[in-house]
mmCIF file of C-alpha atoms in Angstrom:
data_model
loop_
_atom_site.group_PDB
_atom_site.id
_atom_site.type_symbol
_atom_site.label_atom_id
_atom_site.label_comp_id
_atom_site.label_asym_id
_atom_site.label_seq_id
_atom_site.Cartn_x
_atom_site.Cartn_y
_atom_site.Cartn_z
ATOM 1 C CA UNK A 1436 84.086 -184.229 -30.941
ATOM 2 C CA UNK A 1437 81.327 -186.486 -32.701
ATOM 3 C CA UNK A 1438 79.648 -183.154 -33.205
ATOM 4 C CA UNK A 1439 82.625 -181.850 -34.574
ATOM 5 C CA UNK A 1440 82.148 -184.778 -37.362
ATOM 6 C CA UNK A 1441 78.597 -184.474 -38.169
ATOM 7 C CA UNK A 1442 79.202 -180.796 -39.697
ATOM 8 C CA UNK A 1443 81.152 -182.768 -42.298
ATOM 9 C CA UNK A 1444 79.744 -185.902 -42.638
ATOM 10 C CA UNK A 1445 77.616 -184.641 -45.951
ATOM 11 C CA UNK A 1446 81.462 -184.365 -47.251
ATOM 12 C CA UNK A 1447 82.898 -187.914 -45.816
ATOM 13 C CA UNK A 1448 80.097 -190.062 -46.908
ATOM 14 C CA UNK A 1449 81.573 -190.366 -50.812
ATOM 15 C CA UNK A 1450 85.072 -191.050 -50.378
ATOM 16 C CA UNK A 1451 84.652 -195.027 -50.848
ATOM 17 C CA UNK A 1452 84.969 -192.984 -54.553
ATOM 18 C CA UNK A 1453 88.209 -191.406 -53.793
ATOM 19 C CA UNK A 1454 89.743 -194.796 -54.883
ATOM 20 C CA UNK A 1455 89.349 -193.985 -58.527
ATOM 21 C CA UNK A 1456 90.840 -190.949 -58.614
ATOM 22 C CA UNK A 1457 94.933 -190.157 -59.192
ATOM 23 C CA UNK A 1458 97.344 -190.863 -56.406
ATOM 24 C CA UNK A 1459 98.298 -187.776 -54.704
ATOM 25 C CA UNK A 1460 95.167 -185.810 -55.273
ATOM 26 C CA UNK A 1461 94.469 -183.474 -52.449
ATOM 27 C CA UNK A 1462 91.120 -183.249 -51.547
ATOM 28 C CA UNK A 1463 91.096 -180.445 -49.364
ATOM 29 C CA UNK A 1464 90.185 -182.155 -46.117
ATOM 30 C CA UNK A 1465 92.043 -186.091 -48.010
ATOM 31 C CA UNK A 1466 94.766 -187.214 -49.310
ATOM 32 C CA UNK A 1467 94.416 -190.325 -51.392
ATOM 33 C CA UNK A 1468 97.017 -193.322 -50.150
ATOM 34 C CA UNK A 1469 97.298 -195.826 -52.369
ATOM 35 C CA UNK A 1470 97.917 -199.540 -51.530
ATOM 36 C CA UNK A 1471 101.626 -199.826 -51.486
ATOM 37 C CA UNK A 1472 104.720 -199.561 -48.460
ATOM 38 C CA UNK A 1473 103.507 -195.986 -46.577
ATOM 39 C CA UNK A 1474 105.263 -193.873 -43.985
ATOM 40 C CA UNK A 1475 103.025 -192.847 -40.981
ATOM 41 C CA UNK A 1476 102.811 -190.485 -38.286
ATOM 42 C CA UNK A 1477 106.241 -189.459 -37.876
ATOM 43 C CA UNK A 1478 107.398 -191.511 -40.386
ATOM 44 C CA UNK A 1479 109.159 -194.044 -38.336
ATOM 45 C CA UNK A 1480 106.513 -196.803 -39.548
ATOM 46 C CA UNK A 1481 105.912 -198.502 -42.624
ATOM 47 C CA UNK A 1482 102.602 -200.241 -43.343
ATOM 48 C CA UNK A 1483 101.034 -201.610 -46.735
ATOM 49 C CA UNK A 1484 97.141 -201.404 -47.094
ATOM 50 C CA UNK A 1485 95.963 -203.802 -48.952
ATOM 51 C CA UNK A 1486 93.551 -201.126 -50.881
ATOM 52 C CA UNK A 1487 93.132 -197.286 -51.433
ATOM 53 C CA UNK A 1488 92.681 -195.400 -48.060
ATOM 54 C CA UNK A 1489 92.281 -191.276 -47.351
ATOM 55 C CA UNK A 1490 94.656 -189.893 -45.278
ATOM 56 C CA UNK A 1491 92.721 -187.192 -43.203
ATOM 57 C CA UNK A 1492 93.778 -183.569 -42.307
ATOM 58 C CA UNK A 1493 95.032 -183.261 -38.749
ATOM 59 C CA UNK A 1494 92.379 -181.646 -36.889
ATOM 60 C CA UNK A 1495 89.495 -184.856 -36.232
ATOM 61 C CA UNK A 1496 90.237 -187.166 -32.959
ATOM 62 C CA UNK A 1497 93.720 -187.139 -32.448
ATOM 63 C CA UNK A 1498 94.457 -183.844 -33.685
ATOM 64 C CA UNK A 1499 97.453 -181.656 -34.456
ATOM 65 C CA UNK A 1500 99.823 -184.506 -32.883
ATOM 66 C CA UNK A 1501 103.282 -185.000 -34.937
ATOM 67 C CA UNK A 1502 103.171 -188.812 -34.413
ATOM 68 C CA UNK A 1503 99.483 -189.661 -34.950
ATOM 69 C CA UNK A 1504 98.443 -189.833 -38.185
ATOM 70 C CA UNK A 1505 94.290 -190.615 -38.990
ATOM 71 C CA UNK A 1506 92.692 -192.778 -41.935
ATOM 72 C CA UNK A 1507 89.417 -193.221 -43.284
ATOM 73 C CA UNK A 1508 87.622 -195.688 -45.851
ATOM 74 C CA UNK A 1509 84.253 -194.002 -45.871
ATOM 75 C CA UNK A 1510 84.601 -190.362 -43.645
ATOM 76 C CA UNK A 1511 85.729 -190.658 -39.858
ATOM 77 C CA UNK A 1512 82.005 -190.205 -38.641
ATOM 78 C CA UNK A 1513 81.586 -194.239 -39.951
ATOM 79 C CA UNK A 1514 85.428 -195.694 -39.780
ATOM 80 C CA UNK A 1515 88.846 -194.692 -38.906
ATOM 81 C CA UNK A 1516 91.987 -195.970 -38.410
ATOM 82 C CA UNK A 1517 94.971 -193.671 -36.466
ATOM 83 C CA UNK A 1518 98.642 -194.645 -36.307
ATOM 84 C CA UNK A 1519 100.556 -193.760 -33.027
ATOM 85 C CA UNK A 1520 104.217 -193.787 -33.838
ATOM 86 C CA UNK A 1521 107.076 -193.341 -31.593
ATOM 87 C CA UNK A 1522 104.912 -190.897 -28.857
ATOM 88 C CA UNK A 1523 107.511 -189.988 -26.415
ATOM 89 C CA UNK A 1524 107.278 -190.844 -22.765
ATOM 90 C CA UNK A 1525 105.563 -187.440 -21.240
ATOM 91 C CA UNK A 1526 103.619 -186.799 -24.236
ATOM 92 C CA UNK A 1527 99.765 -186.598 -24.882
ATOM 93 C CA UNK A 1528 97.996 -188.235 -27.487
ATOM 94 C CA UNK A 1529 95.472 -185.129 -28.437
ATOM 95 C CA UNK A 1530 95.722 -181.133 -28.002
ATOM 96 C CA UNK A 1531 93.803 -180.660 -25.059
ATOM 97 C CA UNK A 1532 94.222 -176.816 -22.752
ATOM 98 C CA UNK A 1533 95.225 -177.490 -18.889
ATOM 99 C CA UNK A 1534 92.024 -175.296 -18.128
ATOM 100 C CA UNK A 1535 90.441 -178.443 -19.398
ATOM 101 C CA UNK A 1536 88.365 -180.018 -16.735
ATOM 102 C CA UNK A 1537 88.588 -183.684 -18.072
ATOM 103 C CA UNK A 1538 91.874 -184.351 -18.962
ATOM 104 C CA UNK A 1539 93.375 -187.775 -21.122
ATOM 105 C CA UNK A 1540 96.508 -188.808 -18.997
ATOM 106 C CA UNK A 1541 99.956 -188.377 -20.778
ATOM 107 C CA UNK A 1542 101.925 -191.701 -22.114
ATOM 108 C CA UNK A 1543 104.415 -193.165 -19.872
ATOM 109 C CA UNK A 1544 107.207 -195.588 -21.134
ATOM 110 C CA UNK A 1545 106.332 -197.560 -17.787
ATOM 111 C CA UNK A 1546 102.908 -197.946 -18.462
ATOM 112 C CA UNK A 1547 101.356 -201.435 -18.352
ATOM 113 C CA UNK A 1548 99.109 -202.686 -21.406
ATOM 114 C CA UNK A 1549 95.864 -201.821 -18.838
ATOM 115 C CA UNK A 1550 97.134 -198.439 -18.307
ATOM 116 C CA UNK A 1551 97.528 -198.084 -21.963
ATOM 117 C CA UNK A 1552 94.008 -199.470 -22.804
ATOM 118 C CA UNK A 1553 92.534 -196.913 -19.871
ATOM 119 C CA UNK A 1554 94.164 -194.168 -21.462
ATOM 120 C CA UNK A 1555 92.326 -195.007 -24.898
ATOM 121 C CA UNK A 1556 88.971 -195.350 -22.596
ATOM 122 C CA UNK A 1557 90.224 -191.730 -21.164
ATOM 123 C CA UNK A 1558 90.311 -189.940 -24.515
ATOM 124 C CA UNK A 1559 87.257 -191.565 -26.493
ATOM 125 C CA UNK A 1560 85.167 -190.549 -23.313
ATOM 126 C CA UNK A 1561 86.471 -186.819 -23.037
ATOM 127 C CA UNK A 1562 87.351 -186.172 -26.376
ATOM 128 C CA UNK A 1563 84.481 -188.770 -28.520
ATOM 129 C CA UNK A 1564 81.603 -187.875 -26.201
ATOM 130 C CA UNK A 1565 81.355 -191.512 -25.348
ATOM 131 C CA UNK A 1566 78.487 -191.927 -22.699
ATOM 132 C CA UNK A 1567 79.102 -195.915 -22.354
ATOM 133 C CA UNK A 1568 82.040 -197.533 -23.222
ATOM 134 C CA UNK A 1569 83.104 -201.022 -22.395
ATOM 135 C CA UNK A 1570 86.325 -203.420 -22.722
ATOM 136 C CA UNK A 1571 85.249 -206.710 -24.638
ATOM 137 C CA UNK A 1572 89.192 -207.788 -24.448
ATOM 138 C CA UNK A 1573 92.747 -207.180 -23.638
ATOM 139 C CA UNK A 1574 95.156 -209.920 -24.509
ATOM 140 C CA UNK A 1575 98.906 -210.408 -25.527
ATOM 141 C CA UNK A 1576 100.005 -209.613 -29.097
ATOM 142 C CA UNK A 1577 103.097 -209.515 -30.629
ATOM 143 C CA UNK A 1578 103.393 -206.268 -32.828
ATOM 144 C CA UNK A 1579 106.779 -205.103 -34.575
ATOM 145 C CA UNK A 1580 108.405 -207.765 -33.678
ATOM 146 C CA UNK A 1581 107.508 -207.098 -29.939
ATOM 147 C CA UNK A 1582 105.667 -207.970 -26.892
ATOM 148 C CA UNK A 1583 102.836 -205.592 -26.964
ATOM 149 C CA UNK A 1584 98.480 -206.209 -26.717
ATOM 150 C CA UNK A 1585 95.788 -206.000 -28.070
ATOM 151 C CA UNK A 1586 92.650 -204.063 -26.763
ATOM 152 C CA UNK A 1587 88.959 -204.510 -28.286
ATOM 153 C CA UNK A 1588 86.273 -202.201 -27.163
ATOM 154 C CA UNK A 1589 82.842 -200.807 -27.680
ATOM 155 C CA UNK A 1590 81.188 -197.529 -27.193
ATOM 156 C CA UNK A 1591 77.898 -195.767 -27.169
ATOM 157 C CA UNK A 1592 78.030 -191.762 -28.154
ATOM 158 C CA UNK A 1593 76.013 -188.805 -27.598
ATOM 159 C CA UNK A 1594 75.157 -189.092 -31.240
ATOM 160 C CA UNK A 1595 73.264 -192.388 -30.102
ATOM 161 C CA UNK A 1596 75.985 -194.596 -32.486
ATOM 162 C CA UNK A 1597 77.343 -197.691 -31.145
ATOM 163 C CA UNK A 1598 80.902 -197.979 -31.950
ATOM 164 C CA UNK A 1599 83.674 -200.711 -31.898
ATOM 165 C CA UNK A 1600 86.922 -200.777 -31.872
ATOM 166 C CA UNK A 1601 90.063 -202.557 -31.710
ATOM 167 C CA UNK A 1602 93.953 -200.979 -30.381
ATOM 168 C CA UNK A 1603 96.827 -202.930 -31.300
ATOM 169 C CA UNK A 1604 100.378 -201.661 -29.685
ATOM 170 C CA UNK A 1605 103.707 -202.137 -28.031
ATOM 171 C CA UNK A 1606 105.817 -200.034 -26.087
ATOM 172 C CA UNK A 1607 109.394 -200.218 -27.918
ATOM 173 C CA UNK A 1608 112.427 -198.518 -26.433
ATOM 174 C CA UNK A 1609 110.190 -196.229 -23.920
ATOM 175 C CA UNK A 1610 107.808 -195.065 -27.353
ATOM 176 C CA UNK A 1611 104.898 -196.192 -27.613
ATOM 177 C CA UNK A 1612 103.338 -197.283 -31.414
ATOM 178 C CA UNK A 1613 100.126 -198.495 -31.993
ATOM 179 C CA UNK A 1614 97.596 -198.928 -34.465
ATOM 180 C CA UNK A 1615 93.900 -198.274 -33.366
ATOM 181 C CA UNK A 1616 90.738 -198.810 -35.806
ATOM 182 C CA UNK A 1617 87.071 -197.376 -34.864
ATOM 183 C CA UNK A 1618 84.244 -197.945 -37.000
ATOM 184 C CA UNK A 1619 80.055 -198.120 -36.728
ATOM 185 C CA UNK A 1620 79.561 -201.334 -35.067
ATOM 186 C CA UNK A 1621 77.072 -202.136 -38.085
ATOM 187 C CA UNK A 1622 79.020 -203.187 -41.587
ATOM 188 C CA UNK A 1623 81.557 -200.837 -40.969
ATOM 189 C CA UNK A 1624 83.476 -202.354 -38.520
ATOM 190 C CA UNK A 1625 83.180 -205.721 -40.682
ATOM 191 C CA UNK A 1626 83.973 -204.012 -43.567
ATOM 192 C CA UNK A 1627 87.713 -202.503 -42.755
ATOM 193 C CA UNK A 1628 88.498 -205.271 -39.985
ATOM 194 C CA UNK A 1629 90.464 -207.083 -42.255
ATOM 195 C CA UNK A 1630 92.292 -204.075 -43.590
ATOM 196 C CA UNK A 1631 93.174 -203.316 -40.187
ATOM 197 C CA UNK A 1632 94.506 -206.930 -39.615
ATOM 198 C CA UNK A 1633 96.423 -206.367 -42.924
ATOM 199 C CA UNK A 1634 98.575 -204.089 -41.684
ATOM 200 C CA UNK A 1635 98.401 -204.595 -37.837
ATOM 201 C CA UNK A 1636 100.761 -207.805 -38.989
ATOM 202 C CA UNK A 1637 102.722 -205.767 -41.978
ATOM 203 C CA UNK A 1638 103.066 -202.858 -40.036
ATOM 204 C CA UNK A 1639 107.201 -202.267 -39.475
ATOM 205 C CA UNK A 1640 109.478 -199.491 -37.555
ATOM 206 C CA UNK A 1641 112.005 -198.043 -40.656
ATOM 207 C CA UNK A 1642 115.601 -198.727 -39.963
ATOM 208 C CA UNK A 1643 117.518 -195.208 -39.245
#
């Protein structure tokens, strides 16, 4: 998938410029969000980021899925944040074809916070092209208004890029939501850490 990324990274590199543009505009590939209450993935979430973000087209990590949503500060090849909202027990996080040797378990609403983190590991090694990856933490964290976790975690890729990453989430009502940021482990990661902590703690499931 990192492959995938580097065939556009000549276009993701400028968006830190996106911020000065209109709300709204369509970019083709993003969609400009500016920093005010936002619906994600399914649109059972609200979150407020505390500056302009670009919503990405659904065809990157966690592709064509109706409750993960995917953001980026400066193209998804350097950062990355992706909203999982509401995923139904029996339901995959990416696309992926049975014929599909490696395959990234499906969510269960029974699933322990391990599980859950091992399921991330799953998909960033079959679907990333992570060739190391390692757990530097998984701890209790309230999120929603819930018990939930929160994973933090490193990888190396076949692009030679190491990677880190932190998953905060909660399994509410059998669903499970969770917010998961991914950057370039140099200034990147720094950079939109706080962002991600910004609405980690702001993040809230709409009232129906």
């Amino acid at each position: 998938m990192r492959k995938f990324k580097l065939v556009f990274a000549a276009a993701m590199l400028p968006l830190a410029a996106c911020s000065t543009v209109g709300e709204g505009t369509d970019f083709g590939l993003y969609t400009l969000v500016r920093s005010k209450p936002t619906n994600v993935g399914n649109g059972s979430v609200t979150v407020v980021p505390p500056r302009p973000w670009n919503k990405q087209r659904r065809f990157f990590f966690f592709d064509s899925v109706r409750w993960v949503e995917d953001w980026t500060l400066n193209g998804p090849y350097l950062d990355g944040i992706t909203f999982v909202t509401a995923l139904p027990s029996g339901q995959y996080l990416i696309r992926q074809r049975k014929s599909d040797e490696r395959q990234v378990p499906k969510f269960r609403s029974d699933m322990t916070a391990p599980e859950v983190a091992a399921m991330l590991e799953t998909a960033f090694r079959v679907r990333g092209g992570a060739v190391d990856f390692r757990t530097l933490g998984l701890q209790p964290r309230q999120f929603l208004g819930y018990p939930g976790f929160q994973f933090d975690f490193e990888h190396l890729d076949n692009d030679e890029l190491w990677r880190k990453g932190r998953a905060v989430g909660a399994v509410v009502e059998g669903r499970l939501y969770l917010i998961l940021f991914d950057a370039t482990r140099s200034h990147y990661y720094g950079n939109a850490l706080p962002d991600f902590e910004v609405m980690a703690n702001n993040a809230r499931i709409r009232s129906s």
